[in-house]
Each structure stands twice: as structure tokens, then as C-alpha cells.
PDB file of C-alpha atoms in Angstrom:
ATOM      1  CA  UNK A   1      16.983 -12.681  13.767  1.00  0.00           C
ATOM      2  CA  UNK A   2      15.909 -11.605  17.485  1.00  0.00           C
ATOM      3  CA  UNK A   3      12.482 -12.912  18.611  1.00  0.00           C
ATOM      4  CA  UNK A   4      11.077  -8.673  18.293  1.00  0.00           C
ATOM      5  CA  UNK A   5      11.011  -8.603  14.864  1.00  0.00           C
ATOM      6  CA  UNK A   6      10.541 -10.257  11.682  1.00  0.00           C
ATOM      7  CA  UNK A   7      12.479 -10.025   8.401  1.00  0.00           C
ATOM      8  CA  UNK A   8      10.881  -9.046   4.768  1.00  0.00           C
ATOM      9  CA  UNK A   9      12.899  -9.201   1.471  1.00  0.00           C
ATOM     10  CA  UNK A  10      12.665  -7.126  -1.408  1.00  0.00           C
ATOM     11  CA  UNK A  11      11.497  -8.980  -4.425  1.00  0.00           C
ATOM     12  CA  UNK A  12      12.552  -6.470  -7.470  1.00  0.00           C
ATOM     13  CA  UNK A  13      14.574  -3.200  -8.263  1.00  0.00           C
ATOM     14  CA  UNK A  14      16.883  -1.075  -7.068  1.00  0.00           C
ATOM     15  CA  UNK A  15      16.828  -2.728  -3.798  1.00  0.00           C
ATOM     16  CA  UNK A  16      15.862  -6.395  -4.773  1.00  0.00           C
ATOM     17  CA  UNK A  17      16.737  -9.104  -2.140  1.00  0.00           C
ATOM     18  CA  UNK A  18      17.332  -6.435   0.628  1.00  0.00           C
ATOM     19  CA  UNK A  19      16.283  -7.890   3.946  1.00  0.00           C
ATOM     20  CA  UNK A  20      14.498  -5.239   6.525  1.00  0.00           C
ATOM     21  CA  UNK A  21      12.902  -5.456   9.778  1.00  0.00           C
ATOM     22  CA  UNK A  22       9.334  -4.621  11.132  1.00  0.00           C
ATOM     23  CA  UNK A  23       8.014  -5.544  14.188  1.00  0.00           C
ATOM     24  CA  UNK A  24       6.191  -8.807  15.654  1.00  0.00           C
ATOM     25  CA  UNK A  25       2.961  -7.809  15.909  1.00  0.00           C
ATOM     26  CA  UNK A  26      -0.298  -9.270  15.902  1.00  0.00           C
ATOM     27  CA  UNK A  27      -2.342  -8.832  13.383  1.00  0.00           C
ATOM     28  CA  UNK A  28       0.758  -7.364  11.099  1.00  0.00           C
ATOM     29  CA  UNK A  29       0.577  -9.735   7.828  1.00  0.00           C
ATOM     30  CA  UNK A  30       2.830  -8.523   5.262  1.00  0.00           C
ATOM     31  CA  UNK A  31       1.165  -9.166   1.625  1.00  0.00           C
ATOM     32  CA  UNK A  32       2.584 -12.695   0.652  1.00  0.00           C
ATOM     33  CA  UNK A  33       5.754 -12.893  -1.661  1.00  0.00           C
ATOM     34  CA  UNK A  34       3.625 -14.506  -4.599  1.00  0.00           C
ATOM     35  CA  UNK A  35       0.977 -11.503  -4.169  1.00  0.00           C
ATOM     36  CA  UNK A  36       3.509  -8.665  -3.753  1.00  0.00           C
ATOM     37  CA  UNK A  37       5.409 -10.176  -7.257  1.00  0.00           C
ATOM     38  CA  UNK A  38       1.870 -10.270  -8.645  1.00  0.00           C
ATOM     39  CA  UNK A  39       0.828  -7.027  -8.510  1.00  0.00           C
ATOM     40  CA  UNK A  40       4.252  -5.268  -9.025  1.00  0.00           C
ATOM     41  CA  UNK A  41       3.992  -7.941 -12.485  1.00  0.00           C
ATOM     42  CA  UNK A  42       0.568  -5.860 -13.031  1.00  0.00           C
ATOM     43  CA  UNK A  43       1.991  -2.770 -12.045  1.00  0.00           C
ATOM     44  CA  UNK A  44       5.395  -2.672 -14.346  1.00  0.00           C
ATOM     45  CA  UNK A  45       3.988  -0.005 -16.896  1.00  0.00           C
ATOM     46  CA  UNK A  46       2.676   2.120 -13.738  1.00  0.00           C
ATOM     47  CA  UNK A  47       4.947   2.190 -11.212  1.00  0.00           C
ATOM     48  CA  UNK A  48       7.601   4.286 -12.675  1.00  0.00           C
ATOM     49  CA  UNK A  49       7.417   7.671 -11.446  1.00  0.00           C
ATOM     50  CA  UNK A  50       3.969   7.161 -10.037  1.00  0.00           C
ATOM     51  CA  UNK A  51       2.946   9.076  -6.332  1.00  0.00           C
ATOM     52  CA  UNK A  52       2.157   5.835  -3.863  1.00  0.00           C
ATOM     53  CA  UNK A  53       0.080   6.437  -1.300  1.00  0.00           C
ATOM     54  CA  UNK A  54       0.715   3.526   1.259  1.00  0.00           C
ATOM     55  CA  UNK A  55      -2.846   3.643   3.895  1.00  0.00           C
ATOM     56  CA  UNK A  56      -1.616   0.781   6.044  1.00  0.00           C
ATOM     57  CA  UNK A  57       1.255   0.355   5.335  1.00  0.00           C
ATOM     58  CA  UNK A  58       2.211  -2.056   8.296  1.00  0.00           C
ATOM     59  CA  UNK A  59       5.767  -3.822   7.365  1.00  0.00           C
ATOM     60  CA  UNK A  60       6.320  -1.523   4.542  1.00  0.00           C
ATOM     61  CA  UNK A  61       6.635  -4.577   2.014  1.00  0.00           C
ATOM     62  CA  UNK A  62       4.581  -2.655  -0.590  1.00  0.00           C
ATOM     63  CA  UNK A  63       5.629   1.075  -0.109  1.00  0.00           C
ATOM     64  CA  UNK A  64       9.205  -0.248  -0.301  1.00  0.00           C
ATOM     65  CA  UNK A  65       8.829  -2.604  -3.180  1.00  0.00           C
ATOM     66  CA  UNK A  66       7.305   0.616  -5.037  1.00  0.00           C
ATOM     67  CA  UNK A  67      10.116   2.726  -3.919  1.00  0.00           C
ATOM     68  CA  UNK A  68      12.736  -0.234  -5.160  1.00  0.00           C
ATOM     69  CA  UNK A  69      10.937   0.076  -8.691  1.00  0.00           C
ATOM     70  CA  UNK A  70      11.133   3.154  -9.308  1.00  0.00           C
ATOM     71  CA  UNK A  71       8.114   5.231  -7.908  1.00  0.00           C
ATOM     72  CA  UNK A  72       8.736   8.769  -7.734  1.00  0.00           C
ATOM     73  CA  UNK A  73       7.264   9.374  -3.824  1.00  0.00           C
ATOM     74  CA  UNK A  74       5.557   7.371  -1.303  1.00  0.00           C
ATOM     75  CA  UNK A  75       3.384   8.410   1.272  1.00  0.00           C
ATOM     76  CA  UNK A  76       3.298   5.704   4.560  1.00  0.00           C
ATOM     77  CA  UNK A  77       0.509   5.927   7.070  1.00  0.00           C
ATOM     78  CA  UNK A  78       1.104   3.563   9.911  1.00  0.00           C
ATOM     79  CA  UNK A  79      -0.489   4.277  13.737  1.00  0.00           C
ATOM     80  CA  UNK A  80       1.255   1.780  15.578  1.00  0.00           C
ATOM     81  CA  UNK A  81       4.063   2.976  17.059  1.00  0.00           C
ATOM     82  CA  UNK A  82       6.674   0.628  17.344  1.00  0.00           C
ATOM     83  CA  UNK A  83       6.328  -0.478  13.218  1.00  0.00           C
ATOM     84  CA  UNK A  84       6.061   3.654  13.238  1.00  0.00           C
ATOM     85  CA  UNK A  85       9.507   3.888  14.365  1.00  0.00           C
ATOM     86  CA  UNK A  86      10.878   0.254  12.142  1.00  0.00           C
ATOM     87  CA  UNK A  87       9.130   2.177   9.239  1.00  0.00           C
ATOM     88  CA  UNK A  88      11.487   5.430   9.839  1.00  0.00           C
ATOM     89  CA  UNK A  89      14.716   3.295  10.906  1.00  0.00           C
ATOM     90  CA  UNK A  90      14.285   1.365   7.433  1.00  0.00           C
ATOM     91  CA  UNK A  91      13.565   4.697   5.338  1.00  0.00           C
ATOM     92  CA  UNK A  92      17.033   6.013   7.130  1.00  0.00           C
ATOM     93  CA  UNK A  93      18.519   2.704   6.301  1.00  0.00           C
ATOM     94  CA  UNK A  94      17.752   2.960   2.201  1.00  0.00           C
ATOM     95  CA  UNK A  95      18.387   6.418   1.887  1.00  0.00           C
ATOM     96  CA  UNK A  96      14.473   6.585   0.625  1.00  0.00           C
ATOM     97  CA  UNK A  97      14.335  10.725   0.670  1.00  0.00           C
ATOM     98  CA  UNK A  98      11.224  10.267  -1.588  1.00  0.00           C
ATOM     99  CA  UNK A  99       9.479   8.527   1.019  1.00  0.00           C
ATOM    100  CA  UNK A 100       6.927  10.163   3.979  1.00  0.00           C
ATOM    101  CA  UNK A 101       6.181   8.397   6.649  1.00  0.00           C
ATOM    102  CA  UNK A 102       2.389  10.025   9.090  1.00  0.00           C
ATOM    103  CA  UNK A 103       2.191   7.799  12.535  1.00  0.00           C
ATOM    104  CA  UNK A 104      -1.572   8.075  12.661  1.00  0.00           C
ATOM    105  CA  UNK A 105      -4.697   6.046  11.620  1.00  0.00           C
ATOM    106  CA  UNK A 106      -5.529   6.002   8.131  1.00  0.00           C
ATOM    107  CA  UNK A 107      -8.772   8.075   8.853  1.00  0.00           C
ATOM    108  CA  UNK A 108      -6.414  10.926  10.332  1.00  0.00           C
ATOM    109  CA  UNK A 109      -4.708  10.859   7.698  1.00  0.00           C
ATOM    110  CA  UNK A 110      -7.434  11.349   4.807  1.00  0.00           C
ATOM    111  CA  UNK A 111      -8.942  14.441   7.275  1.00  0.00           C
ATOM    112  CA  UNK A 112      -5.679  15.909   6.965  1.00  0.00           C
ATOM    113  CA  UNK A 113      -4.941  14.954   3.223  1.00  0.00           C
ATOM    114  CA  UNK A 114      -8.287  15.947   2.122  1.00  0.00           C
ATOM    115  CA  UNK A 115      -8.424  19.311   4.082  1.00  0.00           C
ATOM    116  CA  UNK A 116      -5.297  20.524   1.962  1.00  0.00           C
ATOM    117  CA  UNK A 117      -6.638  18.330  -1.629  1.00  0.00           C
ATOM    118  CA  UNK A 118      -5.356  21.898  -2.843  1.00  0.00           C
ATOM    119  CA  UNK A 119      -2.103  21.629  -2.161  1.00  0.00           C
ATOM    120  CA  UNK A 120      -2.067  17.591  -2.742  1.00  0.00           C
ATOM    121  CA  UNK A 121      -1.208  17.203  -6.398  1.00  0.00           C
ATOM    122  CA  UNK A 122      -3.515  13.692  -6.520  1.00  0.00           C
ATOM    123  CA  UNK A 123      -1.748   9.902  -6.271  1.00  0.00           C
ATOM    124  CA  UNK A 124      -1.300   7.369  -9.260  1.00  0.00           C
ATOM    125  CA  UNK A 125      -1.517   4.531  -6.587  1.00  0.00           C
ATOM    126  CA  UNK A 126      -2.853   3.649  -3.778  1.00  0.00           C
ATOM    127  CA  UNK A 127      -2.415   0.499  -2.063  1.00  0.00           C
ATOM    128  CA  UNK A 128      -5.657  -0.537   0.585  1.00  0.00           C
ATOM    129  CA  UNK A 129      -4.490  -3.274   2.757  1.00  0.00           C
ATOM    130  CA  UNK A 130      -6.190  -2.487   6.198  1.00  0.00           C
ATOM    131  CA  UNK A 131      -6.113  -4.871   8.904  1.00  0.00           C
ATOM    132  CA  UNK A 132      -8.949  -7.429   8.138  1.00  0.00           C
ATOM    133  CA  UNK A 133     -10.909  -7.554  11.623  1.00  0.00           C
ATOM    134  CA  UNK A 134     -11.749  -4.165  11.222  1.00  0.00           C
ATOM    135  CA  UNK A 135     -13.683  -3.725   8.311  1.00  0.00           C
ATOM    136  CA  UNK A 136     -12.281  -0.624   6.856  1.00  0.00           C
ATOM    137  CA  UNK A 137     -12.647  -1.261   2.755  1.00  0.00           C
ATOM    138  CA  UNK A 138     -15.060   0.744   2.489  1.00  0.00           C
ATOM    139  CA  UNK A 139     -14.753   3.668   4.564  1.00  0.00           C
ATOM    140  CA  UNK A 140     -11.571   4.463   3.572  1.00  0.00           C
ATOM    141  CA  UNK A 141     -11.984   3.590  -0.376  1.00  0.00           C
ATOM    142  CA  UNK A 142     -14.927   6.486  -0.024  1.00  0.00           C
ATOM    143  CA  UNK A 143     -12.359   8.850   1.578  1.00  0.00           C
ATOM    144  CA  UNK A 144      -9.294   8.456  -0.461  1.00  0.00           C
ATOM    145  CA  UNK A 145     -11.436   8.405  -3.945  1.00  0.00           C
ATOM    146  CA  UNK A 146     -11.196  12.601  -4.203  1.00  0.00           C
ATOM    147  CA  UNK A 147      -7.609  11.950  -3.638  1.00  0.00           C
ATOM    148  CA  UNK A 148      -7.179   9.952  -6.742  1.00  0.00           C
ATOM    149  CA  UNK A 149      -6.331  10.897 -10.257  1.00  0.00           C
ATOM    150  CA  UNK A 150      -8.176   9.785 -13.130  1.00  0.00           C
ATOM    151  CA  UNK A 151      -7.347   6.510 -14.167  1.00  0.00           C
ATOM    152  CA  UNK A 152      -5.268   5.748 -11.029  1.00  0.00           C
ATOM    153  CA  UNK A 153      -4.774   2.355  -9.790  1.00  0.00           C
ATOM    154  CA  UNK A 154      -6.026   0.803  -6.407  1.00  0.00           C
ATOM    155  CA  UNK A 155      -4.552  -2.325  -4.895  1.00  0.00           C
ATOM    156  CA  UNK A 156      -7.075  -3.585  -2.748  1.00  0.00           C
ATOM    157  CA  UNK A 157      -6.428  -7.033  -0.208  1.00  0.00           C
ATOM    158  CA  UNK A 158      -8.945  -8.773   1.855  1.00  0.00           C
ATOM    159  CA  UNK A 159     -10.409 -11.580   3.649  1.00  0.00           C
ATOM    160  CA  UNK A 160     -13.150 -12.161   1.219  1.00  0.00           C
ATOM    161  CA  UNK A 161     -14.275 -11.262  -2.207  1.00  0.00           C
ATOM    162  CA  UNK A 162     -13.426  -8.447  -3.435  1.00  0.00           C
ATOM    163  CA  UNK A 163     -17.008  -7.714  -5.195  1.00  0.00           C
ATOM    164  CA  UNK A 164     -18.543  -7.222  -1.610  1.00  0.00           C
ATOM    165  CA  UNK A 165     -16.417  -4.608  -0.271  1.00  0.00           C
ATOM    166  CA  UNK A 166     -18.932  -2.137  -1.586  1.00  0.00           C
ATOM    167  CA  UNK A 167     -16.180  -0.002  -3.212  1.00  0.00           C
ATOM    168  CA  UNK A 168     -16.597   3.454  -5.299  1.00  0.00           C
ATOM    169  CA  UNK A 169     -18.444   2.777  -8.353  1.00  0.00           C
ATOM    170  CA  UNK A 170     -15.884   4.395 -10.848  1.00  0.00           C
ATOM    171  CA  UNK A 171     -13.411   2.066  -9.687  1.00  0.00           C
ATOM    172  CA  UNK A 172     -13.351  -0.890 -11.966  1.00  0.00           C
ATOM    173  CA  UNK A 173     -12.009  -4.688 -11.023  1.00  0.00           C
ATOM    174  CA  UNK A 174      -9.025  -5.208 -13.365  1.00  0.00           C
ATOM    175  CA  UNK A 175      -6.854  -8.274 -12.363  1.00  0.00           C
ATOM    176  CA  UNK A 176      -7.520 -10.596  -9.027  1.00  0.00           C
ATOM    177  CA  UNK A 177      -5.126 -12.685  -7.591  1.00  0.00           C
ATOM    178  CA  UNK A 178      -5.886 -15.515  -4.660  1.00  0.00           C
ATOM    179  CA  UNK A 179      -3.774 -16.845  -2.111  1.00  0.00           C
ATOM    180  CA  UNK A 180      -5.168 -18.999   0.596  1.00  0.00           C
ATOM    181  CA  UNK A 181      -7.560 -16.805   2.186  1.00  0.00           C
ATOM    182  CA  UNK A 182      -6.121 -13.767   0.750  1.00  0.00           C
ATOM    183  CA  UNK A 183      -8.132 -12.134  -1.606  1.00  0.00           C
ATOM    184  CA  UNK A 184      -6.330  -9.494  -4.063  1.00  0.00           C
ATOM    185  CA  UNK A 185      -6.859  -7.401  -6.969  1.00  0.00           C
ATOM    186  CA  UNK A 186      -6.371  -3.942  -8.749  1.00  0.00           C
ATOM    187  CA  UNK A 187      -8.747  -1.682  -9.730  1.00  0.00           C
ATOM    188  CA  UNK A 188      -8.759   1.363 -11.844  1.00  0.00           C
ATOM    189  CA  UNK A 189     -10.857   4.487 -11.422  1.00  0.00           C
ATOM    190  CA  UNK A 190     -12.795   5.476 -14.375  1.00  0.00           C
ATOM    191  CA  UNK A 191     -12.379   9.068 -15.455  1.00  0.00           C
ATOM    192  CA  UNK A 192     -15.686  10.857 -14.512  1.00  0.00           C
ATOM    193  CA  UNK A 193     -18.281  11.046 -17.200  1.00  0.00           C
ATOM    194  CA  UNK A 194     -18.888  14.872 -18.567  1.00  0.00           C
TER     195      UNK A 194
END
């Protein structure tokens, strides 16, 4: 392994002990092994066939571990550029047709998902993981929530507890998970009241 990049390793599925690359980074933490086989352990029923939307998606460990499982499409956002193009070499690499990959910020990418909700049929998952220092949680929870379908699921990791991230208020806490200072959990948005 060159001193450029580091190796991740598929824990499950189709693709299960697969090594692939992403870039040395700072600031690029790819969700712990014990987390990642935690939530795809809450996620077994779900996953299958379920749209991913990935909004940092960083290494990849969690769009691919979806993929590996048996999600039916996966939608990557990732700005940085040089994980951009480790992202797109390791898509080539496992054949993952059912995988989209936007190089821009996660904001970007709601404007653009949003402005064409129309054409977007809604995801069944969305995994928000955004790089802690910058305090995202709530901004993009508030942006992605139109994008969600009722009673879709929300991975959500963080630097503190997950109760103070001011999230949407029709997305309930299902199952947390703690490792070292990584705070993780699931949620589940509640169908709108008529």
C-alpha cells in the first residue's frame, strides 16, 4: 500500500472482503468497521432494493457496502477532487452501473436535487456523515428531508450526541451505536400527519 492512499474492506455481500482505495486525506474518516457492520445489522430488512443517497460520501465505505448488499442505486456526492476521482476509479473497478457519483458539495447537490424533486422519484436511505468541524447536521438534514420518502431511514454520525443536532422533527431516533467519540444512529421519518 503506497503512502497516497489508504485501503477499506468490504464487510458483507456481493463484494465482502474486497479491498479499495481512497485517498489520504485529512479530515477523511471512514465510518469504523464495528459501526459500518452495525448499521448494515440494522439495515438488513431495508437495504435490498432501496435508493441510497450517499451526502458525503468521502471513502465510499458506506455507498459501497450498500451497493455490496444489494441496494438498487446509489447516489455519491463527494467535492474533493482527488477522493472524486478514487470514488469513479473504484465504481469502474466493481462494475457498480447502479451507482452515480456528483463532485460537488453536498449543498450543490440538494439545489440541484431539489430543483428537479419532480423528476427525483424520493430515496429509502440516506446516509449523513459530514465532516465534523463543519457543523453541517443540520443544514443539510433540513434540505434533504423533501427528498425523503415516508418512512425512509437516515444514518446520521457525529462528534456528539445525536439529540443536539437539532434534526427534522418527523425524523425519529431508532437505534444508536457509540464508538469512541463517534456518535451513531438511525432515524426514521414519520409519515406526515393528515
Amino acid at each position: 500500500m503506497s503512502k497516497t492512499n489508504q485501503q477499506l474492506r468490504i464487510i458483507g455481500g456481493e463484494w465482502k472482503r474486497r479491498q479499495l482505495p481512497f485517498a489520504d486525506i485529512d479530515g477523511l474518516r471512514p465510518t469504523p468497521d464495528r459501526v459500518r457492520e452495525t448499521l448494515f445489522n440494522w439495515l438488513m430488512w431495508d437495504i435490498q432494493n432501496a435508493r441510497v443517497l450517499d451526502l458525503c460520501a468521502g471513502s465510499g465505505a458506506l455507498s459501497f457496502e450498500a451497493l455490496s448488499r444489494g441496494a438498487a442505486q446509489v447516489v455519491m456526492i463527494e467535492p474533493n477532487a482527488v477522493q472524486s476521482k478514487f470514488l469513479k476509479q473504484n465504481i469502474r473497478l466493481l462494475e457498480a452501473h447502479n451507482c452515480q457519483l456528483h463532485s460537488m458539495t453536498a449543498e450543490k447537490a440538494l439545489l440541484m436535487l431539489n430543483g428537479r424533486a419532480e423528476d427525483t422519484e424520493g430515496f429509502d436511505l440516506v446516509f449523513l456523515d459530514p465532516p465534523f468541524q463543519l457543523n453541517l447536521w443540520q443544514d443539510l438534514a433540513n434540505s434533504v428531508d423533501p427528498l425523503l420518502l415516508d418512512q425512509a431511514m437516515v444514518y446520521v454520525e457525529a462528534d456528539r450526541d445525536l439529540l443536539q443536532l437539532n434534526l427534522p422533527n418527523s425524523w425519529q431516533l431508532i437505534k444508536t451505536t457509540k464508538a469512541g467519540q463517534v456518535h451513531a444512529g438511525l432515524f426514521q421519518k414519520r409519515a406526515a400527519a393528515t
